[in-house]
Amino acid sequence: EGSTTASDLAAHYEGLVLRSEDRLRRRLWDYLVDQMNRVVDELYDIAEAHSNLWLCHDAIATLEKAIRDFHALSERVQLQREYEREGPFPMAWDVRTASPILRSQTPPPTHQKGAAKIDATLEEDAILPTDHLGNSEYEDEMAS
């Protein structure tokens, strides 16, 4: 018949809320991916402008770690879905933790005051990756 029950209204409202949450989640995802792309572009521009091999290697190491983390997450989600289809089995896994890559002790400038500020930070305070003898393969790059 044409009457609407309280449970029908609740189900309809719940559907609206879920769609709204999905839209918000999608907007947040799009925003974060856009910001990530902008950051990658900025890192590329700085490394290119300074022709600095160490900056290139630092960005590559950061991106490779992120790629490994997302591959592991993808595998874990796939495994979780398979277990959920088969039944409720207890499972545990390692959770990603942020690990810093060697960087300058001085934070990068928060505003664009020109290349001199960035150069000073990179040249004076940079901590360079070294081999087991303490020799840096990037010292020549930082000197140029």
C-alpha positions as a printed NumPy array, in Angstrom:
array([[  0.   ,   0.   ,   0.   ],
       [  0.947,   3.682,   0.027],
       [  1.841,   3.958,   3.72 ],
       [  5.46 ,   4.504,   4.734],
       [  6.675,   2.768,   7.845],
       [  9.305,   4.035,  10.245],
       [ 11.684,   1.282,   9.119],
       [ 11.231,   2.383,   5.469],
       [ 12.118,   5.962,   6.43 ],
       [ 15.102,   4.788,   8.47 ],
       [ 16.366,   2.656,   5.577],
       [ 15.908,   5.572,   3.156],
       [ 17.721,   7.97 ,   5.509],
       [ 20.541,   5.464,   6.038],
       [ 20.947,   5.17 ,   2.256],
       [ 21.175,   8.954,   1.935],
       [ 23.776,   9.151,   4.695],
       [ 25.874,   6.398,   3.133],
       [ 25.762,   8.08 ,  -0.285],
       [ 26.719,  11.376,   1.336],
       [ 29.616,   9.72 ,   3.192],
       [ 30.741,   8.069,  -0.056],
       [ 30.717,  11.435,  -1.827],
       [ 32.695,  13.049,   0.986],
       [ 35.164,  10.166,   1.021],
       [ 35.589,  10.455,  -2.758],
       [ 36.106,  14.228,  -2.568],
       [ 38.717,  13.769,   0.154],
       [ 40.485,  11.084,  -1.896],
       [ 40.516,  13.302,  -5.001],
       [ 41.842,  16.233,  -2.971],
       [ 44.651,  14.17 ,  -1.403],
       [ 45.707,  12.637,  -4.722],
       [ 45.752,  16.108,  -6.274],
       [ 47.911,  17.4  ,  -3.402],
       [ 50.26 ,  14.434,  -3.736],
       [ 50.675,  15.144,  -7.454],
       [ 51.412,  18.802,  -6.697],
       [ 54.037,  17.831,  -4.118],
       [ 55.682,  15.413,  -6.555],
       [ 55.765,  18.178,  -9.175],
       [ 57.337,  20.599,  -6.673],
       [ 59.974,  18.055,  -5.623],
       [ 60.781,  17.405,  -9.265],
       [ 61.077,  21.134, -10.018],
       [ 63.4  ,  21.736,  -7.059],
       [ 65.628,  18.75 ,  -7.883],
       [ 65.745,  19.808, -11.53 ],
       [ 66.411,  23.49 , -10.75 ],
       [ 69.319,  22.552,  -8.482],
       [ 70.521,  19.67 , -10.687],
       [ 70.961,  17.774,  -7.446],
       [ 71.342,  14.011,  -7.605],
       [ 70.879,  13.608,  -3.839],
       [ 67.444,  15.257,  -4.012],
       [ 66.49 ,  12.916,  -6.846],
       [ 67.586,   9.861,  -4.837],
       [ 65.756,  11.104,  -1.733],
       [ 62.506,  11.571,  -3.666],
       [ 62.92 ,   8.183,  -5.37 ],
       [ 63.49 ,   6.442,  -2.02 ],
       [ 60.398,   8.104,  -0.538],
       [ 58.216,   7.193,  -3.514],
       [ 59.536,   3.607,  -3.652],
       [ 58.705,   3.15 ,   0.034],
       [ 55.184,   4.44 ,  -0.6  ],
       [ 54.822,   2.05 ,  -3.543],
       [ 55.93 ,  -0.908,  -1.398],
       [ 53.496,   0.144,   1.346],
       [ 50.567,   0.377,  -1.075],
       [ 51.423,  -2.979,  -2.667],
       [ 51.466,  -4.555,   0.809],
       [ 48.158,  -2.85 ,   1.653],
       [ 46.602,  -4.085,  -1.584],
       [ 47.689,  -7.657,  -0.863],
       [ 46.401,  -7.41 ,   2.709],
       [ 43.   ,  -6.083,   1.581],
       [ 42.724,  -8.845,  -1.012],
       [ 43.641, -11.47 ,   1.591],
       [ 41.145,  -9.99 ,   4.051],
       [ 38.359, -10.171,   1.455],
       [ 39.179, -13.808,   0.709],
       [ 39.054, -14.683,   4.416],
       [ 35.757, -12.828,   4.858],
       [ 34.21 , -14.855,   2.02 ],
       [ 35.4  , -18.136,   3.555],
       [ 34.22 , -17.423,   7.077],
       [ 35.255, -15.723,  10.294],
       [ 38.866, -16.713,  10.906],
       [ 41.142, -14.792,  13.236],
       [ 43.996, -13.058,  11.453],
       [ 46.686, -10.512,  12.166],
       [ 49.22 ,  -8.577,  10.123],
       [ 51.841,  -5.884,  10.442],
       [ 50.568,  -2.35 ,  10.087],
       [ 52.5  ,   0.271,   8.135],
       [ 54.545,   2.714,  10.156],
       [ 56.093,   5.885,   8.863],
       [ 59.852,   5.691,   8.838],
       [ 61.824,   8.829,   8.142],
       [ 64.316,   8.932,   5.314],
       [ 67.54 ,  10.794,   6.037],
       [ 66.776,  14.485,   5.72 ],
       [ 68.076,  17.833,   6.782],
       [ 67.827,  18.708,  10.475],
       [ 66.497,  22.107,   9.419],
       [ 62.921,  22.062,   8.164],
       [ 62.474,  23.26 ,   4.595],
       [ 61.27 ,  26.823,   4.122],
       [ 57.508,  27.179,   4.371],
       [ 57.364,  30.03 ,   1.874],
       [ 58.985,  30.707,  -1.467],
       [ 61.793,  33.219,  -0.787],
       [ 63.865,  32.051,  -3.723],
       [ 66.448,  29.377,  -4.348],
       [ 69.009,  30.895,  -1.955],
       [ 67.048,  29.79 ,   1.135],
       [ 66.667,  26.252,  -0.214],
       [ 70.331,  26.124,  -1.258],
       [ 71.45 ,  27.234,   2.216],
       [ 69.339,  24.55 ,   3.87 ],
       [ 70.599,  21.834,   1.536],
       [ 74.265,  22.783,   1.659],
       [ 74.674,  23.596,   5.358],
       [ 72.467,  21.075,   7.114],
       [ 72.063,  18.13 ,   4.786],
       [ 72.584,  14.662,   6.215],
       [ 73.844,  12.534,   3.364],
       [ 73.468,   8.783,   3.053],
       [ 76.816,   7.076,   3.567],
       [ 78.362,   3.684,   2.996],
       [ 79.613,   1.449,   5.827],
       [ 82.853,   3.503,   6.008],
       [ 81.052,   6.822,   6.387],
       [ 81.774,   7.966,   2.815],
       [ 78.972,   9.743,   0.988],
       [ 78.523,   9.082,  -2.69 ],
       [ 76.614,  12.35 ,  -2.918],
       [ 79.247,  14.746,  -1.526],
       [ 80.311,  15.757,  -5.036],
       [ 76.709,  16.579,  -5.897],
       [ 76.277,  18.781,  -2.823],
       [ 79.551,  20.622,  -3.559],
       [ 78.484,  21.584,  -7.064]])
